[in-house]
PDB file of C-alpha atoms in Angstrom:
ATOM      1  CA  UNK A   1      36.688 -34.324  -9.759  1.00  0.00           C
ATOM      2  CA  UNK A   2      36.192 -37.504  -8.045  1.00  0.00           C
ATOM      3  CA  UNK A   3      37.463 -35.933  -4.828  1.00  0.00           C
ATOM      4  CA  UNK A   4      35.072 -33.258  -5.325  1.00  0.00           C
ATOM      5  CA  UNK A   5      32.097 -35.850  -6.082  1.00  0.00           C
ATOM      6  CA  UNK A   6      32.927 -37.805  -2.811  1.00  0.00           C
ATOM      7  CA  UNK A   7      32.867 -34.590  -0.873  1.00  0.00           C
ATOM      8  CA  UNK A   8      29.435 -33.457  -2.284  1.00  0.00           C
ATOM      9  CA  UNK A   9      28.101 -36.835  -1.505  1.00  0.00           C
ATOM     10  CA  UNK A  10      29.480 -36.700   2.120  1.00  0.00           C
ATOM     11  CA  UNK A  11      28.064 -33.392   2.575  1.00  0.00           C
ATOM     12  CA  UNK A  12      24.630 -34.395   1.235  1.00  0.00           C
ATOM     13  CA  UNK A  13      24.391 -37.395   3.671  1.00  0.00           C
ATOM     14  CA  UNK A  14      25.363 -35.241   6.550  1.00  0.00           C
ATOM     15  CA  UNK A  15      22.960 -32.564   5.779  1.00  0.00           C
ATOM     16  CA  UNK A  16      20.252 -34.263   3.881  1.00  0.00           C
ATOM     17  CA  UNK A  17      19.152 -36.563   6.939  1.00  0.00           C
ATOM     18  CA  UNK A  18      19.256 -33.603   9.658  1.00  0.00           C
ATOM     19  CA  UNK A  19      15.720 -32.347  10.172  1.00  0.00           C
ATOM     20  CA  UNK A  20      15.051 -28.522   9.668  1.00  0.00           C
ATOM     21  CA  UNK A  21      15.225 -26.460  13.266  1.00  0.00           C
ATOM     22  CA  UNK A  22      11.717 -25.404  14.305  1.00  0.00           C
ATOM     23  CA  UNK A  23      12.328 -21.865  13.237  1.00  0.00           C
ATOM     24  CA  UNK A  24      13.051 -23.217   9.890  1.00  0.00           C
ATOM     25  CA  UNK A  25       9.771 -25.020   9.866  1.00  0.00           C
ATOM     26  CA  UNK A  26       7.818 -22.005  11.384  1.00  0.00           C
ATOM     27  CA  UNK A  27       9.347 -19.692   8.421  1.00  0.00           C
ATOM     28  CA  UNK A  28       8.473 -22.108   5.436  1.00  0.00           C
ATOM     29  CA  UNK A  29       5.087 -22.346   7.025  1.00  0.00           C
ATOM     30  CA  UNK A  30       4.809 -18.502   6.719  1.00  0.00           C
ATOM     31  CA  UNK A  31       6.215 -18.411   3.181  1.00  0.00           C
ATOM     32  CA  UNK A  32       3.703 -21.000   2.165  1.00  0.00           C
ATOM     33  CA  UNK A  33       0.872 -19.004   3.637  1.00  0.00           C
ATOM     34  CA  UNK A  34       2.490 -15.924   1.957  1.00  0.00           C
ATOM     35  CA  UNK A  35       2.602 -17.299  -1.601  1.00  0.00           C
ATOM     36  CA  UNK A  36      -0.967 -18.959  -1.096  1.00  0.00           C
ATOM     37  CA  UNK A  37      -2.323 -15.526  -0.387  1.00  0.00           C
ATOM     38  CA  UNK A  38      -0.550 -13.631  -3.342  1.00  0.00           C
ATOM     39  CA  UNK A  39      -1.585 -16.528  -5.651  1.00  0.00           C
ATOM     40  CA  UNK A  40      -5.249 -16.335  -4.478  1.00  0.00           C
ATOM     41  CA  UNK A  41      -5.141 -12.596  -5.149  1.00  0.00           C
ATOM     42  CA  UNK A  42      -3.804 -13.495  -8.781  1.00  0.00           C
ATOM     43  CA  UNK A  43      -6.363 -16.175  -9.366  1.00  0.00           C
ATOM     44  CA  UNK A  44      -8.589 -14.268 -11.970  1.00  0.00           C
ATOM     45  CA  UNK A  45      -5.328 -13.434 -13.844  1.00  0.00           C
ATOM     46  CA  UNK A  46      -3.815 -17.089 -13.804  1.00  0.00           C
ATOM     47  CA  UNK A  47      -7.238 -18.817 -14.566  1.00  0.00           C
ATOM     48  CA  UNK A  48      -8.267 -16.018 -17.229  1.00  0.00           C
ATOM     49  CA  UNK A  49      -8.850 -17.421 -20.836  1.00  0.00           C
ATOM     50  CA  UNK A  50      -6.413 -16.780 -21.903  1.00  0.00           C
ATOM     51  CA  UNK A  51      -4.447 -16.518 -18.417  1.00  0.00           C
ATOM     52  CA  UNK A  52      -2.534 -13.096 -18.021  1.00  0.00           C
ATOM     53  CA  UNK A  53      -0.017 -14.617 -15.537  1.00  0.00           C
ATOM     54  CA  UNK A  54       1.664 -17.801 -15.298  1.00  0.00           C
ATOM     55  CA  UNK A  55       2.418 -18.989 -11.915  1.00  0.00           C
ATOM     56  CA  UNK A  56       5.481 -21.154 -11.434  1.00  0.00           C
ATOM     57  CA  UNK A  57       6.467 -22.564  -7.892  1.00  0.00           C
ATOM     58  CA  UNK A  58      10.057 -22.357  -7.182  1.00  0.00           C
ATOM     59  CA  UNK A  59      12.570 -24.011  -4.735  1.00  0.00           C
ATOM     60  CA  UNK A  60      14.949 -21.365  -3.455  1.00  0.00           C
ATOM     61  CA  UNK A  61      18.342 -21.891  -1.558  1.00  0.00           C
ATOM     62  CA  UNK A  62      18.948 -19.677   1.572  1.00  0.00           C
ATOM     63  CA  UNK A  63      22.122 -19.260   3.425  1.00  0.00           C
ATOM     64  CA  UNK A  64      21.281 -17.565   6.950  1.00  0.00           C
ATOM     65  CA  UNK A  65      24.150 -15.553   8.836  1.00  0.00           C
ATOM     66  CA  UNK A  66      24.118 -17.984  11.660  1.00  0.00           C
ATOM     67  CA  UNK A  67      25.442 -20.819   8.901  1.00  0.00           C
ATOM     68  CA  UNK A  68      22.029 -22.550   8.568  1.00  0.00           C
ATOM     69  CA  UNK A  69      21.419 -23.444   4.729  1.00  0.00           C
ATOM     70  CA  UNK A  70      17.860 -24.865   3.591  1.00  0.00           C
ATOM     71  CA  UNK A  71      15.408 -24.629   0.599  1.00  0.00           C
ATOM     72  CA  UNK A  72      12.177 -22.484   0.842  1.00  0.00           C
ATOM     73  CA  UNK A  73       9.571 -21.915  -1.477  1.00  0.00           C
ATOM     74  CA  UNK A  74       9.379 -19.074  -3.926  1.00  0.00           C
ATOM     75  CA  UNK A  75       7.350 -18.277  -7.127  1.00  0.00           C
ATOM     76  CA  UNK A  76       7.888 -16.987 -10.817  1.00  0.00           C
ATOM     77  CA  UNK A  77       5.300 -14.980 -12.232  1.00  0.00           C
ATOM     78  CA  UNK A  78       5.512 -14.543 -15.992  1.00  0.00           C
ATOM     79  CA  UNK A  79       3.143 -12.126 -17.626  1.00  0.00           C
ATOM     80  CA  UNK A  80       2.632 -10.384 -20.952  1.00  0.00           C
ATOM     81  CA  UNK A  81       5.591 -10.447 -23.497  1.00  0.00           C
ATOM     82  CA  UNK A  82       7.380 -12.961 -21.197  1.00  0.00           C
ATOM     83  CA  UNK A  83       7.924 -10.269 -18.391  1.00  0.00           C
ATOM     84  CA  UNK A  84       8.624 -11.878 -15.156  1.00  0.00           C
ATOM     85  CA  UNK A  85       8.886 -11.370 -11.433  1.00  0.00           C
ATOM     86  CA  UNK A  86      10.392 -13.686  -9.040  1.00  0.00           C
ATOM     87  CA  UNK A  87       9.310 -14.002  -5.533  1.00  0.00           C
ATOM     88  CA  UNK A  88      12.323 -14.924  -3.571  1.00  0.00           C
ATOM     89  CA  UNK A  89      12.623 -15.360   0.079  1.00  0.00           C
ATOM     90  CA  UNK A  90      15.820 -14.100   1.242  1.00  0.00           C
ATOM     91  CA  UNK A  91      16.288 -14.602   5.124  1.00  0.00           C
ATOM     92  CA  UNK A  92      14.152 -15.304   8.177  1.00  0.00           C
ATOM     93  CA  UNK A  93      16.889 -13.434  10.394  1.00  0.00           C
ATOM     94  CA  UNK A  94      17.052  -9.789   9.424  1.00  0.00           C
ATOM     95  CA  UNK A  95      17.237  -6.770  11.475  1.00  0.00           C
ATOM     96  CA  UNK A  96      14.038  -5.271  13.079  1.00  0.00           C
ATOM     97  CA  UNK A  97      11.943  -7.947  11.338  1.00  0.00           C
ATOM     98  CA  UNK A  98      10.881 -11.533  11.322  1.00  0.00           C
ATOM     99  CA  UNK A  99      11.891 -12.259   7.503  1.00  0.00           C
ATOM    100  CA  UNK A 100      12.434 -10.941   4.203  1.00  0.00           C
ATOM    101  CA  UNK A 101      10.934 -11.857   0.724  1.00  0.00           C
ATOM    102  CA  UNK A 102      12.234  -9.940  -2.431  1.00  0.00           C
ATOM    103  CA  UNK A 103      10.202  -9.498  -5.676  1.00  0.00           C
ATOM    104  CA  UNK A 104      12.412  -9.112  -8.432  1.00  0.00           C
ATOM    105  CA  UNK A 105      12.129  -8.255 -12.053  1.00  0.00           C
ATOM    106  CA  UNK A 106      14.009  -6.561 -14.849  1.00  0.00           C
ATOM    107  CA  UNK A 107      12.567  -3.078 -13.186  1.00  0.00           C
ATOM    108  CA  UNK A 108      14.070  -3.479 -10.002  1.00  0.00           C
ATOM    109  CA  UNK A 109      13.519  -5.078  -6.477  1.00  0.00           C
ATOM    110  CA  UNK A 110      10.525  -4.799  -3.953  1.00  0.00           C
ATOM    111  CA  UNK A 111      11.093  -5.819  -0.209  1.00  0.00           C
ATOM    112  CA  UNK A 112       8.500  -7.551   1.898  1.00  0.00           C
ATOM    113  CA  UNK A 113       9.329  -7.818   5.668  1.00  0.00           C
ATOM    114  CA  UNK A 114       7.142  -9.504   8.210  1.00  0.00           C
ATOM    115  CA  UNK A 115       7.165  -7.607  11.255  1.00  0.00           C
ATOM    116  CA  UNK A 116       4.460  -9.684  13.162  1.00  0.00           C
ATOM    117  CA  UNK A 117       3.566 -13.396  12.807  1.00  0.00           C
ATOM    118  CA  UNK A 118       0.959 -12.577  10.000  1.00  0.00           C
ATOM    119  CA  UNK A 119       1.795  -9.177   9.037  1.00  0.00           C
ATOM    120  CA  UNK A 120       3.775  -8.405   5.976  1.00  0.00           C
ATOM    121  CA  UNK A 121       4.933  -5.025   4.619  1.00  0.00           C
ATOM    122  CA  UNK A 122       6.556  -3.475   1.717  1.00  0.00           C
ATOM    123  CA  UNK A 123       9.555  -1.508   2.736  1.00  0.00           C
ATOM    124  CA  UNK A 124      11.593   0.927   1.036  1.00  0.00           C
ATOM    125  CA  UNK A 125      14.132   4.048   1.631  1.00  0.00           C
ATOM    126  CA  UNK A 126      12.710   7.266   1.021  1.00  0.00           C
ATOM    127  CA  UNK A 127      14.449   9.981  -1.020  1.00  0.00           C
ATOM    128  CA  UNK A 128      15.999  11.360   2.472  1.00  0.00           C
ATOM    129  CA  UNK A 129      17.133   8.146   3.243  1.00  0.00           C
ATOM    130  CA  UNK A 130      14.453   7.015   5.932  1.00  0.00           C
ATOM    131  CA  UNK A 131      12.848   3.762   5.876  1.00  0.00           C
ATOM    132  CA  UNK A 132       9.169   3.557   4.914  1.00  0.00           C
ATOM    133  CA  UNK A 133       6.754   0.838   4.684  1.00  0.00           C
ATOM    134  CA  UNK A 134       3.240   0.051   3.632  1.00  0.00           C
ATOM    135  CA  UNK A 135       1.277  -2.894   4.369  1.00  0.00           C
ATOM    136  CA  UNK A 136       0.650  -5.970   2.069  1.00  0.00           C
ATOM    137  CA  UNK A 137      -2.829  -5.787   0.550  1.00  0.00           C
ATOM    138  CA  UNK A 138      -4.380  -6.917  -2.420  1.00  0.00           C
ATOM    139  CA  UNK A 139      -4.254  -3.395  -3.621  1.00  0.00           C
ATOM    140  CA  UNK A 140      -0.439  -2.577  -2.689  1.00  0.00           C
ATOM    141  CA  UNK A 141       0.568  -6.072  -4.284  1.00  0.00           C
ATOM    142  CA  UNK A 142      -1.441  -5.076  -7.487  1.00  0.00           C
ATOM    143  CA  UNK A 143       0.368  -1.739  -7.667  1.00  0.00           C
ATOM    144  CA  UNK A 144       3.888  -3.036  -7.200  1.00  0.00           C
ATOM    145  CA  UNK A 145       3.431  -6.057  -9.555  1.00  0.00           C
ATOM    146  CA  UNK A 146       2.059  -3.702 -12.220  1.00  0.00           C
ATOM    147  CA  UNK A 147       4.846  -1.666 -11.937  1.00  0.00           C
ATOM    148  CA  UNK A 148       7.482  -4.508 -11.918  1.00  0.00           C
ATOM    149  CA  UNK A 149       5.841  -6.032 -14.815  1.00  0.00           C
ATOM    150  CA  UNK A 150       5.461  -2.993 -16.880  1.00  0.00           C
TER     151      UNK A 150
END
């Protein structure tokens, strides 16, 4: 166990002191912006009397395909009867997009992809196997969240 602890301490020193690459800094900023937008849309539910949704910030570990490991912001939304949805960033480097964030609940998973610097869309595969998408709007978010908390 001492050897493991020593190895972990050494790794923490090596990785902990290195600054994030520019693309990680940019990606985290986009995630902060996305979460602020979603939280803003939920403000009436979060601040209601009584609150209908509890918002908790999370920190998520991400391991990119290039081997880069970093922590990024996410969130957990707790609704009626303790039902929850986690907003989990998955990766900045994904095929045909500039990042992916999943909304995960007991009802399944909804994927958000960033196709332009400030453009997020829900993506899914249709019954015939084609990829479909719908822009993230307050209405599309409300629809997906309602289904996931239901």
